[in-house]
PDB file of C-alpha atoms in Angstrom:
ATOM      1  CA  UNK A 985      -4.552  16.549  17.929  1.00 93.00           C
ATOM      2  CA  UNK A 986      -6.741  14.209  16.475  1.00 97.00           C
ATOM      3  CA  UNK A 987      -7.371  12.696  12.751  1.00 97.00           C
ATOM      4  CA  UNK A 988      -8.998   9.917  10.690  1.00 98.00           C
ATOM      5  CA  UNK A 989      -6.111   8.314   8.260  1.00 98.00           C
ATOM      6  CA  UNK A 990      -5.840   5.022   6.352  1.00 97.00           C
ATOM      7  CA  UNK A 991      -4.504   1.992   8.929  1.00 98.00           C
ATOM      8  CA  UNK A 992      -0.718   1.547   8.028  1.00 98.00           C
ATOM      9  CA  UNK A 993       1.512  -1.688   8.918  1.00 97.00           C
ATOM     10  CA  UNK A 994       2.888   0.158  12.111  1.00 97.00           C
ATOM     11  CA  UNK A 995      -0.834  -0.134  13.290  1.00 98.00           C
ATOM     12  CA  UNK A 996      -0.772  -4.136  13.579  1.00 98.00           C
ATOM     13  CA  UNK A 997       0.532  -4.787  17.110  1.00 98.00           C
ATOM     14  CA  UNK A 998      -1.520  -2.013  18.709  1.00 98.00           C
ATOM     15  CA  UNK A 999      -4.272  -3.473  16.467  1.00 98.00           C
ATOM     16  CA  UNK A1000      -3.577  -6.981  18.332  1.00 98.00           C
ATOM     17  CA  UNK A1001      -3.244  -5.259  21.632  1.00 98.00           C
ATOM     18  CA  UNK A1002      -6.321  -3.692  21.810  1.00 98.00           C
ATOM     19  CA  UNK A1003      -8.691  -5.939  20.189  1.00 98.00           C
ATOM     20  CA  UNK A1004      -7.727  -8.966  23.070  1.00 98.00           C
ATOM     21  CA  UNK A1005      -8.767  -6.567  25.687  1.00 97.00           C
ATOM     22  CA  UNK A1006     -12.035  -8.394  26.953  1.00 96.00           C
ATOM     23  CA  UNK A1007     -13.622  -4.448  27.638  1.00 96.00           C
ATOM     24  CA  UNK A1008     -12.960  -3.007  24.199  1.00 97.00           C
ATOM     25  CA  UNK A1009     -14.552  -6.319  22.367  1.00 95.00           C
ATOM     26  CA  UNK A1010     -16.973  -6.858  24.766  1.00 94.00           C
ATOM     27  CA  UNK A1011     -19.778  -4.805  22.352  1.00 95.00           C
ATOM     28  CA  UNK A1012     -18.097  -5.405  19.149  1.00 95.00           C
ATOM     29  CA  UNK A1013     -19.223  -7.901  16.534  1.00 93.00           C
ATOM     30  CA  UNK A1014     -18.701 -11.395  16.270  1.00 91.00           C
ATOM     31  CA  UNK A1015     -16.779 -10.511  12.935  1.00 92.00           C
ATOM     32  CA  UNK A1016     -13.871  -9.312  14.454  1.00 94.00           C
ATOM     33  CA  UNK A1017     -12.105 -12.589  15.148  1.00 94.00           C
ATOM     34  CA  UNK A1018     -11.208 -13.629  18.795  1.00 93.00           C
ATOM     35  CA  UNK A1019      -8.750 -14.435  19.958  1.00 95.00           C
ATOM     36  CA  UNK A1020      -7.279 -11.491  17.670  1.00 97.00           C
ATOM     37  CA  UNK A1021      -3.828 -12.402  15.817  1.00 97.00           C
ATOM     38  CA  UNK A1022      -1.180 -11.212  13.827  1.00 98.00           C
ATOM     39  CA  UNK A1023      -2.796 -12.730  10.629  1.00 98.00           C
ATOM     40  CA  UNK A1024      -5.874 -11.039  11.455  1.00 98.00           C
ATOM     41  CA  UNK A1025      -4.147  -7.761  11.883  1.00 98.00           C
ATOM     42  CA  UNK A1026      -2.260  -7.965   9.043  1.00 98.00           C
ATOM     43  CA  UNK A1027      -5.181  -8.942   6.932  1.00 97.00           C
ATOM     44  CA  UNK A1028      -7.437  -5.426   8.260  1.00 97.00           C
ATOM     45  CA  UNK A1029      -4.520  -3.531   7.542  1.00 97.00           C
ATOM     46  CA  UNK A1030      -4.120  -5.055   3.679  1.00 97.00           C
ATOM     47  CA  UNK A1031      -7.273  -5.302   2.944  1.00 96.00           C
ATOM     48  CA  UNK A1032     -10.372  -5.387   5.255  1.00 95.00           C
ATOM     49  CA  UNK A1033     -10.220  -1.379   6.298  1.00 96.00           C
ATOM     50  CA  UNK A1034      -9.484  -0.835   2.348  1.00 94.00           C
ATOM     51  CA  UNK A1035     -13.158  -1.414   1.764  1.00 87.00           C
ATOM     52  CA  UNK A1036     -14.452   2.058   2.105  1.00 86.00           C
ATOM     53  CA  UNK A1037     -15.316   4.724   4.656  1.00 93.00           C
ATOM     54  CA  UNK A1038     -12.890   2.761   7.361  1.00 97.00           C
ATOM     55  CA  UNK A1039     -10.125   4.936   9.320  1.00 98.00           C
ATOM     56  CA  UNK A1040      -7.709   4.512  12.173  1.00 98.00           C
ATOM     57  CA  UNK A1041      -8.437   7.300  15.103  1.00 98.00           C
ATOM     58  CA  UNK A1042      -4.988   8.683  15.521  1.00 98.00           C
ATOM     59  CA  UNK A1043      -4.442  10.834  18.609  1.00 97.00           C
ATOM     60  CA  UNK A1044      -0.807  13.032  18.582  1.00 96.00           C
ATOM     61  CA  UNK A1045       0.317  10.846  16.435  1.00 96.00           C
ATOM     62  CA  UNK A1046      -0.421   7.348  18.206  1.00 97.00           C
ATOM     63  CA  UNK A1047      -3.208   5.064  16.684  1.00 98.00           C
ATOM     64  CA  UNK A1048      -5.832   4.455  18.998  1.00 98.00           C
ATOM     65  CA  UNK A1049      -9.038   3.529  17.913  1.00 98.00           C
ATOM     66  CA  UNK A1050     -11.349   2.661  14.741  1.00 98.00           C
ATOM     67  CA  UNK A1051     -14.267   4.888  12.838  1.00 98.00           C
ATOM     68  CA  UNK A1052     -16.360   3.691   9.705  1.00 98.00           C
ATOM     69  CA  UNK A1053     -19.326   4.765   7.720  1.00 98.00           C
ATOM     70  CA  UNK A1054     -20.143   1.882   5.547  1.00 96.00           C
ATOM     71  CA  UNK A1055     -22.319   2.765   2.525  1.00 96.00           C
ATOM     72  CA  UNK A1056     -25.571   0.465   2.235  1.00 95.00           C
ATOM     73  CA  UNK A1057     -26.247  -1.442  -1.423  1.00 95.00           C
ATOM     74  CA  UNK A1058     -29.241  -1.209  -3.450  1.00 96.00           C
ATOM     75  CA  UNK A1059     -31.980   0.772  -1.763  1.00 96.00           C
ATOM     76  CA  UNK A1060     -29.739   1.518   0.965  1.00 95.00           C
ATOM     77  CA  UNK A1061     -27.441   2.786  -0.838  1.00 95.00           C
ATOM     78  CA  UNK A1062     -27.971   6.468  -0.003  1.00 96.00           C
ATOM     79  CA  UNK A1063     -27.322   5.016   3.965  1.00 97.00           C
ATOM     80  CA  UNK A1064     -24.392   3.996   5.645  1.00 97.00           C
ATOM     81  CA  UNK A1065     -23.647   2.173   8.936  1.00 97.00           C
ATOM     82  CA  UNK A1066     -21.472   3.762  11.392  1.00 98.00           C
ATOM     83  CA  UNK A1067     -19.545   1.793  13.798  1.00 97.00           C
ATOM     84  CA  UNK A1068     -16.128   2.509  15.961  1.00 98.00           C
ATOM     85  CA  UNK A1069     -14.169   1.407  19.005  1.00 98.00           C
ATOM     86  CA  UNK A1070     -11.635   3.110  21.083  1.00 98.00           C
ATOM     87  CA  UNK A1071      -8.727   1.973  23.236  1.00 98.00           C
ATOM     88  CA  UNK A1072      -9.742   1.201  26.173  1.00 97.00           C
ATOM     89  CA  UNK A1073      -6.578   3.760  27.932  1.00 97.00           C
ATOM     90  CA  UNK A1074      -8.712   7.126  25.598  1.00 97.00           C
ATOM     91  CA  UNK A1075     -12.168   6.106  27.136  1.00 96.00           C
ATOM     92  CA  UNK A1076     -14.235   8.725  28.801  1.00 94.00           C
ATOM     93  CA  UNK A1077     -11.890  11.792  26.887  1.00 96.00           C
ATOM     94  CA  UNK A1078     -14.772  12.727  24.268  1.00 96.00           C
ATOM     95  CA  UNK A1079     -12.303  11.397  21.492  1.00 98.00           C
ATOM     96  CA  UNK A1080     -14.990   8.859  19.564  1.00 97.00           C
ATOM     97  CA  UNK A1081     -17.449  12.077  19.520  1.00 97.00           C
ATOM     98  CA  UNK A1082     -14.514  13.775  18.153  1.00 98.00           C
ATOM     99  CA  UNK A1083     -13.606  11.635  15.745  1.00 98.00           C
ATOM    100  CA  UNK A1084     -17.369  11.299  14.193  1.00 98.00           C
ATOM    101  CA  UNK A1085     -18.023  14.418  13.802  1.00 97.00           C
ATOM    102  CA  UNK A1086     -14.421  14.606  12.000  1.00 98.00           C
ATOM    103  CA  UNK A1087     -16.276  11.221  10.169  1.00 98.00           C
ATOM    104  CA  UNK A1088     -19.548  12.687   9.421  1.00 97.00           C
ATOM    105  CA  UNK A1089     -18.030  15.989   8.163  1.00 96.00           C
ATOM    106  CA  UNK A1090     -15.827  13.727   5.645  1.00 95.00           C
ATOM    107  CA  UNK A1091     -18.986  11.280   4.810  1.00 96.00           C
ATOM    108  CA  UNK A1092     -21.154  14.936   4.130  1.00 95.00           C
ATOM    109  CA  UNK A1093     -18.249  16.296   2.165  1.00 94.00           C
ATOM    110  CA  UNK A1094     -17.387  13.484  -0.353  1.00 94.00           C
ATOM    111  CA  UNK A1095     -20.613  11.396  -0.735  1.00 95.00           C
ATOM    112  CA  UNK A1096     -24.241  11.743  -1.345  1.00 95.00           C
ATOM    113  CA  UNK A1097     -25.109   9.603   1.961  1.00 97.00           C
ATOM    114  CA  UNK A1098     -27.922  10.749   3.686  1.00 97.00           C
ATOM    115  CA  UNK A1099     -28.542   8.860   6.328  1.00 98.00           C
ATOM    116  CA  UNK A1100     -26.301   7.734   9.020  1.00 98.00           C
ATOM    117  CA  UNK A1101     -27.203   4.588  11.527  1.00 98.00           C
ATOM    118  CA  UNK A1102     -25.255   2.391  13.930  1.00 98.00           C
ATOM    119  CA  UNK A1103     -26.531  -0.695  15.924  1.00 98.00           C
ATOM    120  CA  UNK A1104     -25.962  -0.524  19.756  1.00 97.00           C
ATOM    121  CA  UNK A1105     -25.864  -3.297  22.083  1.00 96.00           C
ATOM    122  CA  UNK A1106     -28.382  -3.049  24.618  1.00 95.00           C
ATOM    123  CA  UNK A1107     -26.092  -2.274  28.039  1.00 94.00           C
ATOM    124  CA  UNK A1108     -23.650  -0.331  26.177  1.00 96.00           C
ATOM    125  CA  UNK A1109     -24.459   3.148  27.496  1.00 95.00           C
ATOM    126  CA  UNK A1110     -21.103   4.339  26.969  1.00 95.00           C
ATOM    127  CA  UNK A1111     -21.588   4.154  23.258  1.00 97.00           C
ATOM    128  CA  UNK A1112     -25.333   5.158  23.349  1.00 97.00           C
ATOM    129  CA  UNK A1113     -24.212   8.385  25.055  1.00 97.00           C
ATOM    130  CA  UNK A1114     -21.699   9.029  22.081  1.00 97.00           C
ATOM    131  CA  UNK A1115     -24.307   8.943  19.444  1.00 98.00           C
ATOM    132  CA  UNK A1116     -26.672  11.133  21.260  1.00 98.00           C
ATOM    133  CA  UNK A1117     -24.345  13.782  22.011  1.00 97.00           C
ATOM    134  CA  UNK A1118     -23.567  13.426  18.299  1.00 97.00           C
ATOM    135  CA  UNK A1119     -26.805  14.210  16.875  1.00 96.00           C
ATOM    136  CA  UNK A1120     -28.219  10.718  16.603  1.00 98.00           C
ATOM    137  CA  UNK A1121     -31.486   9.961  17.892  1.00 98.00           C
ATOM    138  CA  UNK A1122     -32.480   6.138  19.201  1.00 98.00           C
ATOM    139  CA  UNK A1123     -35.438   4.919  17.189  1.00 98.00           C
ATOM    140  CA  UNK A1124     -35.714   1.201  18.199  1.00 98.00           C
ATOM    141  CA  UNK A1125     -34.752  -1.084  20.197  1.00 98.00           C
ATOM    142  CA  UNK A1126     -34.935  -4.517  18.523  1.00 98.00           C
ATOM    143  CA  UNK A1127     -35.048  -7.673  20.431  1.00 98.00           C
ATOM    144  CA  UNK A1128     -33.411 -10.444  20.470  1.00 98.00           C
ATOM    145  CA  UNK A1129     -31.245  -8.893  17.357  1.00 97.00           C
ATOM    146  CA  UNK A1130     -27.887  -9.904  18.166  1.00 96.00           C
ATOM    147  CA  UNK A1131     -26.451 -13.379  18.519  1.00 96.00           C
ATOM    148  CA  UNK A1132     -22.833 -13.550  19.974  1.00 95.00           C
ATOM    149  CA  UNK A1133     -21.303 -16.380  21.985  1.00 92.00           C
ATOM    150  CA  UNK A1134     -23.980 -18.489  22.254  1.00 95.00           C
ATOM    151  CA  UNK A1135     -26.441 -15.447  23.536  1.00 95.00           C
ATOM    152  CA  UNK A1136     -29.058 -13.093  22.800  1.00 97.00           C
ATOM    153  CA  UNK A1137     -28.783  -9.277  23.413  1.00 96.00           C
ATOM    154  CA  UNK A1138     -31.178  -6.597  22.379  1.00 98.00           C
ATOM    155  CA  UNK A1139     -30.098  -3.869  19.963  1.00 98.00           C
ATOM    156  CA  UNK A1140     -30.406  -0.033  20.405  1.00 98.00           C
ATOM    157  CA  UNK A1141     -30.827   1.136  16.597  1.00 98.00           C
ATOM    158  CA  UNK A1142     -29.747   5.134  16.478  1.00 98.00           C
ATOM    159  CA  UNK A1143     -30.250   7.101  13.073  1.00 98.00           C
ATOM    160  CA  UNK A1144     -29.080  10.747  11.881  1.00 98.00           C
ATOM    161  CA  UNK A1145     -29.913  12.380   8.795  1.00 97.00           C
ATOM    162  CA  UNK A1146     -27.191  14.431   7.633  1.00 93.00           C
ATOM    163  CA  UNK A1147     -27.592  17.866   5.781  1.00 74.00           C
ATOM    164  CA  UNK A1148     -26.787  17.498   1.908  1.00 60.00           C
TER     165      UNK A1148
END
């Protein structure tokens, strides 16, 4: 069975675990520190996935991933970002599509977000796939967009408006 929950204190050493493994941050951003440490861990579990529309992926019980919606400000404050990563072990299972449509039900349920969007790198067809099969449609690609460890990638920018 899978749910969306608040990240608890167990989470932290799977949180460590899975964020070192080069193939699951490969894509991510450059926010998400690296190496990835206790402190770190501790800190997203205190306070950093308190911010709003964040939620562990948990999978019969076992955390195993991340899913957010974050709500734009000012005149984007009707959109929200949607971002995610999985454990590397749960890829290919149809558990992220899972767990945003579980995500986009809860964002169309308890805000007045309209418009979803999430930034892809360029190369990551595992993720573009996701967002396709979940009702997102690509609508640029923007160059040169991302800068992480010392390089350039192109970004895949997929949008979804969502029935109010």
């Amino acid at each position: 069975m899978l749910r969306l929950r608040d990240f608890k204190p167990k989470d932290q050493a799977l949180l460590i675990n899975y964020l070192n493994n080069p193939d699951v941050k490969r894509y991510l951003s450059p926010k998400i520190p690296s190496p990835y440490t206790v402190d770190d861990a501790r800190w997203w579990v205190e306070t950093g996935s308190k911010a709003g529309g964040i939620f562990a992926i948990e999978k019969d019980g076992l955390f195993i991933g991340c899913v957010s919606a974050i709500a734009g400000e000012l005149e984007y404050c009707k959109s929200a970002e949607v971002g995610y990563w999985l454990a590397k072990e749960y890829w290919g299972q149809g558990i992220v599509t899972a767990a945003l449509a579980l995500l986009i039900a809860q964002v169309q349920a308890t805000t007045d977000i309209v418009r979803l969007h999430a930034v892809v790198f360029e190369g990551n067809t595992g993720s573009s796939k996701v967002l396709l099969k979940s009702g997102f449609k690509h609508e640029a690609l923007l160059e040169k967009a991302i800068y992480k460890e010392d390089c350039f990638y192109n970004a895949n920018l997929y949008g979804q408006l969502i029935s109010k």
